Amino acid sequence: MPEHFKNFIAGDWAAPTSGEYFENRNPADQNDLIGLFPRSAPTDMQRAIASAQRGFARWSKTPAPVRGQVLQRVGQLLVERKEQIARAMTREMGKVLAETRGDVQEGIDTAFYAATEGRRLFGRVVPSELRHKWAMSYRRPIGVTGLITPFNFPLAIPTWKMFPALLCGNAVIFKPAEDVPHTAHLLVEVLLEAGLPPEVVQLVHGQGSVVGRAMVEHEGVPVISFTGSTETGAVLGATCGRLHKRLSLEMGGKNAMIVMDDADLDLALDGVLWGAFGTTGQRCTATSRLILHEKIHDRFVTMLCDRAGKLRLGPGLDDKTEVGPLIHEEARQKVDAYVGIAKEEGAAVVLGGRTPGEKRLECGWFYEPTVFAGVKPGMRVEQEEIFGPALSVIKVGSLDQAIKVNNGVKYGLSSSLYTRDVNGAFRAMEELDNGITYVNAPTIGAEAHLPFGGVKQTGNGHREGGWEVYDFYSETKVVYVDYSGRLQRAQIDTE
Ligand code: UN1
């Protein structure tokens, strides 16, 4: 009998009022049922919001350094449970163990950063234009924050949102992706064991269109943070705009790696294999376009297909596996549909383009690493996010042209340039329209203590990670103290 998991609402593990559950299965082996998770109803969400408001009343009064101590313990518990959580994560999400260990590590880094931020959370004191008057600002908690997270980083992305939100004194409602509810459950267990007051965190499983919507439309949740598709982000943007909510969006990417003719090609090859096929291409930061200088184009495509064709597919829990499955059947069908689109558009499928035939892989959502060559700027496979192990190769004649191709998409998350030319590298740093640019490293690999996010339709101007995210989860309050004992009129009595 599979385990029935629960929500965490109002300080208790609670069955959904709907009485309904959904299955969580291993994407590498559909016969492996991990558990049943609540398909919650809007009433579950409403109860969670009411409880989070009580949690907020208490937690917002707790001194920030004390809130930081809780996050310090969260970090320690994550260190102790790293292996256990990584294994559970690979089982439900599919990526290889080295990567799920990295995912937990990103959460640990975020926890320890947040813990120390409890002793900073700086405000400012600035001179007043008037005598005997102080002018200052400080950071104030906001209220209940609603966090909607994706499947591809089941632990790291929730922690990017949750830990800064908590450190700033907010309460949290966590609505994880339906594909990775088990990791979410393990994370909430850690928070509670670390001593977070129970009503400060609520975990509500279920569908975005039901519980996610109930949360976003509720006036008791003034802050929403979302990572997912640009299409869903647009819907959230409309709702949050109407209700005057603070909203942080992290959405799609069509990230490119540029390889110039003077680059270290072996280094670039290692980079593109990791960037394009690591996490089976399911990162917002994944390399999905490879822009090659014409002088090295043919040679590099041959090197790429040779190595990518040898990547070993398999379950992420197997040590020898290099590429795990996709998250579900629809994701695999989407990649396959783009193979058809690439052919129709006149690109050449020079590697992969199909489901592997091996019997040992038939119970999972595997797809062969796929390379499209002869791709021209403007083709759908060059413009649209595929979110799978598919890479489009575009040939260019100069760095200027490469930058133009990089910038010619609606997204702007990350980019990468391989070159030995310092002048070219600095010029690209300036001109590539992305939130993150890597030089001589692939498009993936952001570190937890730097701001993370993209320009154009990748985001809406906010950043996660690093120091900037603390501004998103707190409100600036300004205080003037006039100790002159008389009325001083600003802009008028300034002498
Ligand atoms: C994402 O792609 O959704 O930079 C997040 C990286 C990771 C985070 C990726 N540290 O690839």
Coordinates of C-alpha atoms and ligand atoms in Angstrom, one line a residue:
M1 CA 0.0 0.0 0.0
P2 CA 1.6 3.3 -1.0
E3 CA 2.0 6.0 1.6
H4 CA -0.6 8.8 1.6
F5 CA 1.4 12.0 2.2
K6 CA -0.2 15.1 3.8
N7 CA -0.2 18.9 3.6
F8 CA 1.2 20.9 6.4
I9 CA -1.4 23.4 7.4
A10 CA -2.1 25.3 10.7
G11 CA 0.7 23.6 12.5
D12 CA -0.2 20.0 11.6
W13 CA 0.1 17.4 8.9
A14 CA -3.3 17.3 7.4
A15 CA -5.2 15.3 4.8
P16 CA -6.8 17.3 2.0
T17 CA -10.4 18.3 2.5
S18 CA -11.0 17.1 -1.0
G19 CA -10.1 13.5 0.0
E20 CA -8.3 13.3 -3.3
Y21 CA -4.7 12.3 -4.1
F22 CA -2.4 12.1 -7.1
E23 CA 0.4 9.6 -7.8
N24 CA 4.1 10.4 -7.7
R25 CA 6.0 8.0 -9.9
N26 CA 9.7 7.7 -10.8
P27 CA 10.4 9.2 -14.2
A28 CA 13.1 6.6 -14.8
D29 CA 10.7 3.7 -14.0
Q30 CA 7.0 4.1 -14.2
N31 CA 6.5 1.0 -12.1
D32 CA 8.0 2.6 -9.1
L33 CA 5.3 4.4 -7.2
I34 CA 6.8 6.8 -4.6
G35 CA 3.6 7.8 -2.9
L36 CA 0.2 9.5 -3.1
F37 CA 0.1 13.3 -2.5
P38 CA -2.9 15.6 -1.8
R39 CA -4.9 17.0 -4.6
S40 CA -5.9 19.8 -2.3
A41 CA -9.0 22.0 -2.6
P42 CA -9.3 25.8 -2.4
T43 CA -10.5 25.4 1.2
D44 CA -7.2 23.8 2.2
M45 CA -5.5 26.9 0.8
Q46 CA -7.8 29.2 2.6
R47 CA -7.1 27.5 5.9
A48 CA -3.3 27.7 5.2
I49 CA -3.5 31.4 4.5
A50 CA -5.4 32.1 7.8
S51 CA -2.9 30.1 9.7
A52 CA 0.1 31.8 8.0
Q53 CA -1.3 35.2 9.0
R54 CA -1.1 34.1 12.6
G55 CA 2.4 32.7 12.0
F56 CA 3.4 36.1 10.5
A57 CA 2.1 38.0 13.5
R58 CA 4.5 36.1 15.7
W59 CA 7.5 35.6 13.4
S60 CA 7.7 39.2 12.2
K61 CA 8.3 40.2 15.9
T62 CA 11.2 37.7 16.3
P63 CA 14.5 39.6 16.0
A64 CA 16.2 39.0 12.6
P65 CA 19.4 37.5 14.1
V66 CA 17.2 34.9 16.0
R67 CA 15.4 34.1 12.7
G68 CA 18.9 33.6 11.2
Q69 CA 19.7 31.1 13.9
V70 CA 16.8 28.9 12.8
L71 CA 18.1 29.1 9.2
Q72 CA 21.6 28.1 10.5
R73 CA 20.0 25.0 12.0
V74 CA 18.1 24.4 8.8
G75 CA 21.5 24.5 6.9
Q76 CA 23.0 22.0 9.4
L77 CA 20.2 19.6 9.0
L78 CA 20.4 19.8 5.3
V79 CA 24.1 19.0 5.5
E80 CA 23.3 15.9 7.6
R81 CA 20.5 14.8 5.3
K82 CA 22.2 15.7 2.0
E83 CA 22.5 12.1 0.8
Q84 CA 19.0 11.0 1.9
I85 CA 17.3 14.0 0.2
A86 CA 19.4 13.7 -2.9
R87 CA 18.4 10.1 -3.4
A88 CA 14.7 10.9 -2.8
M89 CA 15.0 13.8 -5.3
T90 CA 16.6 11.6 -8.0
R91 CA 13.9 9.1 -7.5
E92 CA 11.1 11.5 -8.2
M93 CA 12.8 14.0 -10.5
G94 CA 15.2 11.8 -12.5
K95 CA 18.4 13.8 -12.7
V96 CA 21.6 12.0 -11.7
L97 CA 22.8 11.8 -8.1
A98 CA 25.8 14.1 -8.5
E99 CA 23.3 16.8 -9.6
T100 CA 20.7 16.2 -6.9
R101 CA 23.6 16.4 -4.4
G102 CA 24.5 19.8 -6.0
D103 CA 20.8 20.8 -5.7
V104 CA 20.8 20.1 -2.0
Q105 CA 24.2 21.9 -1.7
E106 CA 22.6 25.0 -3.3
G107 CA 20.0 24.9 -0.6
I108 CA 22.7 24.6 2.1
D109 CA 24.6 27.6 0.7
T110 CA 21.3 29.6 0.6
A111 CA 20.6 28.7 4.2
F112 CA 24.0 29.7 5.5
Y113 CA 23.9 33.0 3.5
A114 CA 20.4 33.7 4.9
A115 CA 21.5 32.9 8.4
T116 CA 24.3 35.6 8.4
E117 CA 22.0 38.1 6.7
G118 CA 20.0 38.1 9.9
R119 CA 22.8 40.1 11.4
R120 CA 22.9 42.5 8.5
L121 CA 19.6 43.3 6.8
F122 CA 21.0 46.8 6.5
G123 CA 19.0 50.0 6.6
R124 CA 20.6 53.4 6.1
V125 CA 21.0 56.6 8.1
V126 CA 21.5 59.6 5.9
P127 CA 21.8 63.3 6.7
S128 CA 18.6 65.3 7.0
E129 CA 18.4 68.7 5.3
L130 CA 17.2 70.1 8.6
R131 CA 19.0 70.6 11.9
H132 CA 18.4 68.2 14.8
K133 CA 16.7 65.7 12.7
W134 CA 17.6 62.2 11.8
A135 CA 16.5 60.5 8.6
M136 CA 16.8 56.7 8.2
S137 CA 15.4 53.6 6.4
Y138 CA 15.1 50.0 7.5
R139 CA 13.7 46.7 6.2
R140 CA 10.3 45.6 7.4
P141 CA 8.6 42.2 6.9
I142 CA 5.6 42.3 4.5
G143 CA 3.3 39.4 5.4
V144 CA 2.3 36.0 3.9
T145 CA 4.4 35.1 0.9
G146 CA 3.1 32.6 -1.7
L147 CA 5.8 30.5 -3.4
I148 CA 5.2 28.5 -6.5
T149 CA 8.1 26.3 -7.6
P150 CA 9.1 24.1 -10.6
F151 CA 10.2 20.5 -10.9
N152 CA 13.7 20.9 -12.1
F153 CA 15.4 22.1 -8.9
P154 CA 13.1 20.5 -6.3
L155 CA 15.1 21.8 -3.3
A156 CA 17.3 24.6 -4.4
I157 CA 14.6 26.8 -6.0
P158 CA 12.2 26.6 -3.1
T159 CA 15.1 27.5 -0.7
W160 CA 16.0 30.5 -2.9
K161 CA 12.6 31.9 -2.2
M162 CA 11.8 30.5 1.2
F163 CA 14.9 31.3 3.2
P164 CA 15.1 35.0 2.3
A165 CA 11.4 35.3 2.8
L166 CA 11.7 33.8 6.3
L167 CA 14.8 35.7 7.2
C168 CA 13.0 38.9 6.4
G169 CA 10.2 37.9 8.8
N170 CA 7.5 36.8 6.5
A171 CA 5.4 33.6 6.7
V172 CA 5.5 31.2 3.8
I173 CA 3.0 29.2 1.8
F174 CA 4.8 26.6 -0.3
K175 CA 3.0 25.2 -3.4
P176 CA 5.6 22.8 -5.0
A177 CA 5.4 21.4 -8.5
E178 CA 3.2 18.2 -8.6
D179 CA 6.1 16.3 -10.1
V180 CA 8.4 16.7 -7.0
P181 CA 6.1 16.8 -3.9
H182 CA 8.3 14.4 -1.9
T183 CA 11.4 16.7 -1.8
A184 CA 9.0 19.5 -0.7
H185 CA 7.8 17.3 2.1
L186 CA 11.4 16.5 3.3
L187 CA 12.3 20.2 3.2
V188 CA 9.3 21.2 5.4
E189 CA 10.3 18.5 7.9
V190 CA 13.7 20.0 8.1
L191 CA 12.3 23.5 8.7
L192 CA 10.1 22.2 11.5
E193 CA 12.9 20.2 13.1
A194 CA 15.1 23.3 13.0
G195 CA 12.6 25.1 15.2
L196 CA 10.6 27.2 12.8
P197 CA 7.3 28.0 14.6
P198 CA 4.8 25.7 12.9
E199 CA 2.4 28.3 11.6
V200 CA 5.2 30.2 9.8
V201 CA 5.3 27.6 7.0
Q202 CA 2.4 25.9 5.2
L203 CA 2.8 23.2 2.6
V204 CA -0.1 22.8 0.2
H205 CA 0.1 20.2 -2.6
G206 CA -2.0 20.1 -5.6
Q207 CA -2.7 21.7 -9.0
G208 CA -1.6 25.2 -9.9
S209 CA -4.9 25.8 -11.6
V210 CA -6.7 25.1 -8.3
V211 CA -4.6 25.8 -5.2
G212 CA -2.0 28.0 -6.9
R213 CA -4.8 30.1 -8.3
A214 CA -6.7 30.2 -4.9
M215 CA -3.5 31.5 -3.4
V216 CA -2.6 34.1 -6.0
E217 CA -6.2 35.5 -6.0
H218 CA -6.4 35.7 -2.2
E219 CA -5.9 39.2 -0.8
G220 CA -4.2 37.8 2.3
V221 CA -1.1 36.9 0.3
P222 CA 0.5 40.2 -0.8
V223 CA 3.7 38.6 -2.2
I224 CA 4.0 36.0 -4.9
S225 CA 7.2 34.4 -6.2
F226 CA 7.0 32.1 -9.2
T227 CA 9.5 30.1 -11.3
G228 CA 8.0 28.4 -14.3
S229 CA 6.8 29.1 -17.9
T230 CA 6.5 32.5 -19.4
E231 CA 2.9 31.7 -20.3
T232 CA 1.9 31.0 -16.7
G233 CA 4.0 34.0 -15.6
A234 CA 1.9 36.3 -17.8
V235 CA -1.4 35.0 -16.2
L236 CA 0.1 35.6 -12.7
G237 CA 1.3 39.0 -13.8
A238 CA -2.2 40.0 -14.8
T239 CA -3.8 38.8 -11.6
C240 CA -1.1 40.4 -9.4
G241 CA -1.3 43.6 -11.3
R242 CA -5.0 43.8 -10.7
L243 CA -4.6 43.1 -7.0
H244 CA -1.5 45.3 -6.6
K245 CA 0.7 42.4 -5.4
R246 CA 4.4 42.2 -5.4
L247 CA 5.4 39.5 -7.9
S248 CA 8.8 38.0 -8.8
L249 CA 8.9 36.0 -12.0
E250 CA 11.7 33.6 -13.2
M251 CA 10.7 32.1 -16.5
G252 CA 12.0 30.8 -19.8
G253 CA 15.3 30.9 -21.5
K254 CA 16.9 30.2 -24.9
N255 CA 20.4 30.4 -23.7
A256 CA 23.3 30.4 -26.2
M257 CA 26.9 29.4 -26.0
I258 CA 29.2 31.2 -28.5
V259 CA 32.4 29.5 -29.5
M260 CA 34.9 31.7 -31.4
D261 CA 37.6 30.4 -33.7
D262 CA 40.4 31.2 -31.1
A263 CA 38.7 29.2 -28.3
D264 CA 40.0 26.2 -26.5
L265 CA 37.8 23.7 -28.3
D266 CA 38.2 20.8 -25.9
L267 CA 37.2 23.1 -23.0
A268 CA 34.2 24.4 -25.0
L269 CA 33.2 20.8 -25.8
D270 CA 33.1 19.8 -22.1
G271 CA 31.1 23.0 -21.5
V272 CA 28.5 22.4 -24.1
L273 CA 28.0 18.8 -23.1
W274 CA 27.3 19.8 -19.5
G275 CA 25.3 22.9 -20.5
A276 CA 23.1 21.2 -23.0
F277 CA 22.6 17.7 -21.7
G278 CA 23.2 18.1 -17.9
T279 CA 19.8 17.8 -16.1
T280 CA 18.6 16.4 -19.5
G281 CA 18.4 20.0 -20.7
Q282 CA 15.8 20.8 -18.1
R283 CA 17.3 23.9 -16.6
C284 CA 16.1 27.5 -17.3
T285 CA 19.8 28.1 -17.8
A286 CA 20.4 25.1 -20.1
T287 CA 22.4 25.7 -23.3
S288 CA 19.9 25.3 -26.1
R289 CA 21.7 27.2 -28.8
L290 CA 25.3 26.8 -29.9
I291 CA 26.6 29.6 -32.0
L292 CA 29.8 28.5 -33.8
H293 CA 32.3 30.6 -35.7
E294 CA 32.4 29.3 -39.3
K295 CA 36.1 28.5 -39.1
I296 CA 35.6 25.9 -36.4
H297 CA 32.0 24.9 -37.2
D298 CA 32.4 21.6 -39.0
R299 CA 35.2 20.4 -36.8
F300 CA 33.3 21.2 -33.6
V301 CA 30.0 19.7 -34.7
T302 CA 31.8 16.4 -35.4
M303 CA 33.5 16.5 -32.0
L304 CA 30.2 17.3 -30.4
C305 CA 28.2 14.5 -32.0
D306 CA 31.0 12.0 -31.3
R307 CA 31.0 12.8 -27.5
A308 CA 27.2 13.5 -27.1
G309 CA 26.4 10.2 -28.9
K310 CA 28.4 8.3 -26.3
L311 CA 26.6 9.8 -23.2
R312 CA 25.1 7.0 -21.2
L313 CA 21.4 7.3 -20.5
G314 CA 19.9 5.6 -17.5
P315 CA 18.3 6.0 -14.1
G316 CA 19.9 8.8 -12.1
L317 CA 20.5 6.5 -9.1
D318 CA 22.9 4.4 -11.3
D319 CA 26.5 5.6 -10.9
K320 CA 27.3 5.1 -14.6
T321 CA 24.4 7.2 -15.8
E322 CA 25.3 10.6 -17.4
V323 CA 21.8 11.6 -18.6
G324 CA 18.6 10.8 -16.8
P325 CA 15.0 10.8 -18.1
L326 CA 12.7 13.7 -18.8
I327 CA 10.2 14.5 -16.2
H328 CA 7.1 13.0 -17.8
E329 CA 5.7 11.8 -21.1
E330 CA 4.4 15.2 -22.2
A331 CA 8.0 16.6 -21.8
R332 CA 9.3 13.8 -24.0
Q333 CA 6.5 14.4 -26.6
K334 CA 7.4 18.0 -26.7
V335 CA 11.1 17.3 -27.5
D336 CA 9.9 14.9 -30.2
A337 CA 7.5 17.4 -31.7
Y338 CA 10.4 19.9 -32.0
V339 CA 12.4 17.3 -33.9
G340 CA 9.6 17.2 -36.4
I341 CA 9.5 21.0 -36.5
A342 CA 13.3 21.2 -37.0
K343 CA 13.0 18.9 -40.0
E344 CA 10.1 20.9 -41.5
E345 CA 12.1 24.1 -41.1
G346 CA 15.0 22.6 -43.0
A347 CA 17.4 22.0 -40.2
A348 CA 19.4 18.7 -40.1
V349 CA 19.0 16.3 -37.2
V350 CA 22.7 15.3 -36.9
L351 CA 22.3 13.4 -33.6
G352 CA 19.5 11.6 -31.7
G353 CA 16.0 12.8 -32.5
R354 CA 14.4 9.7 -31.0
T355 CA 13.5 7.7 -28.0
P356 CA 16.3 5.1 -27.3
G357 CA 15.4 1.6 -28.3
E358 CA 17.1 -0.2 -25.4
K359 CA 14.9 -2.5 -23.4
R360 CA 16.4 -1.3 -20.0
L361 CA 15.1 2.2 -20.7
E362 CA 11.6 1.4 -21.8
C363 CA 9.9 2.1 -18.5
G364 CA 11.2 5.7 -18.2
W365 CA 10.8 9.0 -20.1
F366 CA 14.2 8.8 -21.9
Y367 CA 15.2 10.7 -25.0
E368 CA 18.5 10.7 -26.9
P369 CA 20.7 13.7 -26.8
T370 CA 19.7 15.6 -29.9
V371 CA 21.6 18.1 -32.1
F372 CA 20.1 20.2 -34.9
A373 CA 22.6 21.6 -37.4
G374 CA 22.1 24.1 -40.1
V375 CA 19.7 26.1 -37.9
K376 CA 19.0 29.7 -39.0
P377 CA 18.1 32.6 -36.8
G378 CA 14.4 32.9 -36.6
M379 CA 13.6 29.2 -36.9
R380 CA 11.3 27.9 -34.2
V381 CA 14.0 25.6 -32.8
E382 CA 16.2 28.7 -32.5
Q383 CA 13.5 30.8 -30.8
E384 CA 11.4 28.6 -28.5
E385 CA 12.3 27.0 -25.3
I386 CA 12.3 23.2 -25.6
F387 CA 13.3 22.2 -22.1
G388 CA 14.9 18.9 -23.0
P389 CA 18.1 17.5 -24.4
A390 CA 18.0 19.3 -27.8
L391 CA 20.6 21.7 -29.0
S392 CA 20.4 24.0 -32.1
V393 CA 23.6 24.9 -33.9
I394 CA 23.9 28.1 -35.7
K395 CA 26.9 29.2 -37.9
V396 CA 28.2 32.8 -37.8
G397 CA 31.1 34.7 -39.4
S398 CA 32.0 37.1 -36.6
L399 CA 31.6 38.0 -32.9
D400 CA 29.2 40.9 -33.9
Q401 CA 27.0 38.4 -35.7
A402 CA 27.1 36.0 -32.8
I403 CA 26.0 38.7 -30.4
K404 CA 23.2 39.6 -32.7
V405 CA 22.0 36.0 -32.9
N406 CA 22.3 35.7 -29.1
N407 CA 20.2 38.8 -28.6
G408 CA 17.6 37.9 -31.2
V409 CA 15.2 36.0 -29.0
K410 CA 12.5 37.1 -26.5
Y411 CA 14.3 35.6 -23.5
G412 CA 17.4 36.8 -21.7
L413 CA 18.6 34.5 -18.9
S414 CA 22.2 33.4 -19.5
S415 CA 24.8 33.4 -22.2
S416 CA 28.3 32.1 -22.6
L417 CA 31.4 32.9 -24.7
Y418 CA 34.4 30.8 -25.3
T419 CA 37.4 32.8 -26.6
R420 CA 41.0 33.7 -25.7
D421 CA 40.5 37.3 -26.9
V422 CA 40.2 39.6 -23.8
N423 CA 38.9 42.5 -25.8
G424 CA 36.2 40.4 -27.4
A425 CA 35.2 38.9 -24.1
F426 CA 34.7 42.3 -22.4
R427 CA 32.8 43.6 -25.4
A428 CA 30.5 40.6 -25.3
M429 CA 30.0 41.1 -21.5
E430 CA 28.7 44.5 -22.3
E431 CA 26.5 43.7 -25.3
L432 CA 25.0 40.3 -24.6
D433 CA 21.4 40.9 -23.4
N434 CA 21.2 38.5 -20.5
G435 CA 21.0 38.6 -16.8
I436 CA 24.1 36.3 -16.5
T437 CA 27.1 35.9 -18.9
Y438 CA 29.8 33.3 -18.5
V439 CA 33.2 33.6 -20.1
N440 CA 34.9 30.2 -20.8
A441 CA 32.2 28.4 -18.9
P442 CA 28.8 27.0 -19.9
T443 CA 25.4 28.8 -19.5
I444 CA 24.7 26.9 -16.3
G445 CA 26.3 27.0 -12.9
A446 CA 25.0 30.1 -11.0
E447 CA 26.2 30.3 -7.4
A448 CA 23.8 31.0 -4.5
H449 CA 25.3 34.2 -3.3
L450 CA 25.0 36.1 -6.5
P451 CA 21.8 37.6 -8.0
F452 CA 20.1 35.2 -10.4
G453 CA 17.6 36.2 -13.1
G454 CA 17.2 37.4 -16.6
V455 CA 16.1 40.3 -18.8
K456 CA 13.3 40.6 -21.4
Q457 CA 10.6 37.9 -21.1
T458 CA 12.7 35.8 -18.7
G459 CA 11.7 37.9 -15.8
N460 CA 10.1 41.0 -14.5
G461 CA 13.1 42.8 -13.2
H462 CA 13.6 41.0 -9.9
R463 CA 16.5 38.8 -8.9
E464 CA 16.7 35.7 -6.7
G465 CA 19.8 34.8 -4.8
G466 CA 22.6 36.9 -3.3
W467 CA 21.9 40.2 -1.6
E468 CA 19.2 41.6 -4.0
V469 CA 16.5 39.1 -3.1
Y470 CA 16.2 40.6 0.4
D471 CA 14.8 43.7 -1.1
F472 CA 12.0 41.8 -2.7
Y473 CA 11.0 40.1 0.5
S474 CA 11.0 43.2 2.7
E475 CA 9.4 46.6 2.6
T476 CA 11.5 49.8 2.9
K477 CA 10.3 51.9 5.8
V478 CA 11.6 55.5 6.3
V479 CA 11.6 57.2 9.6
Y480 CA 12.3 60.9 10.4
V481 CA 13.0 61.9 14.0
D482 CA 12.9 65.6 14.7
Y483 CA 14.4 66.5 18.0
S484 CA 14.6 70.2 17.5
G485 CA 11.4 70.9 19.5
R486 CA 10.0 73.2 16.8
L487 CA 8.2 72.9 13.5
Q488 CA 10.7 72.6 10.7
R489 CA 9.3 72.6 7.2
A490 CA 11.2 70.5 4.7
Q491 CA 12.2 72.2 1.5
I492 CA 11.3 75.6 3.1
D493 CA 13.1 76.1 6.4
T494 CA 16.5 74.9 5.1
E495 CA 18.4 78.2 5.4
Ligands
UN1_1 C1 17.2 26.8 -13.2 O1 17.8 26.6 -14.3 O2 16.0 26.7 -13.1 O3 22.8 28.0 -12.7 C2 18.0 27.1 -12.0 C3 22.3 26.9 -12.6 C4 21.7 26.4 -11.3 C5 20.4 27.0 -11.1 C6 19.5 26.8 -12.3 N1 22.6 26.8 -10.2 O4 22.2 26.2 -13.6

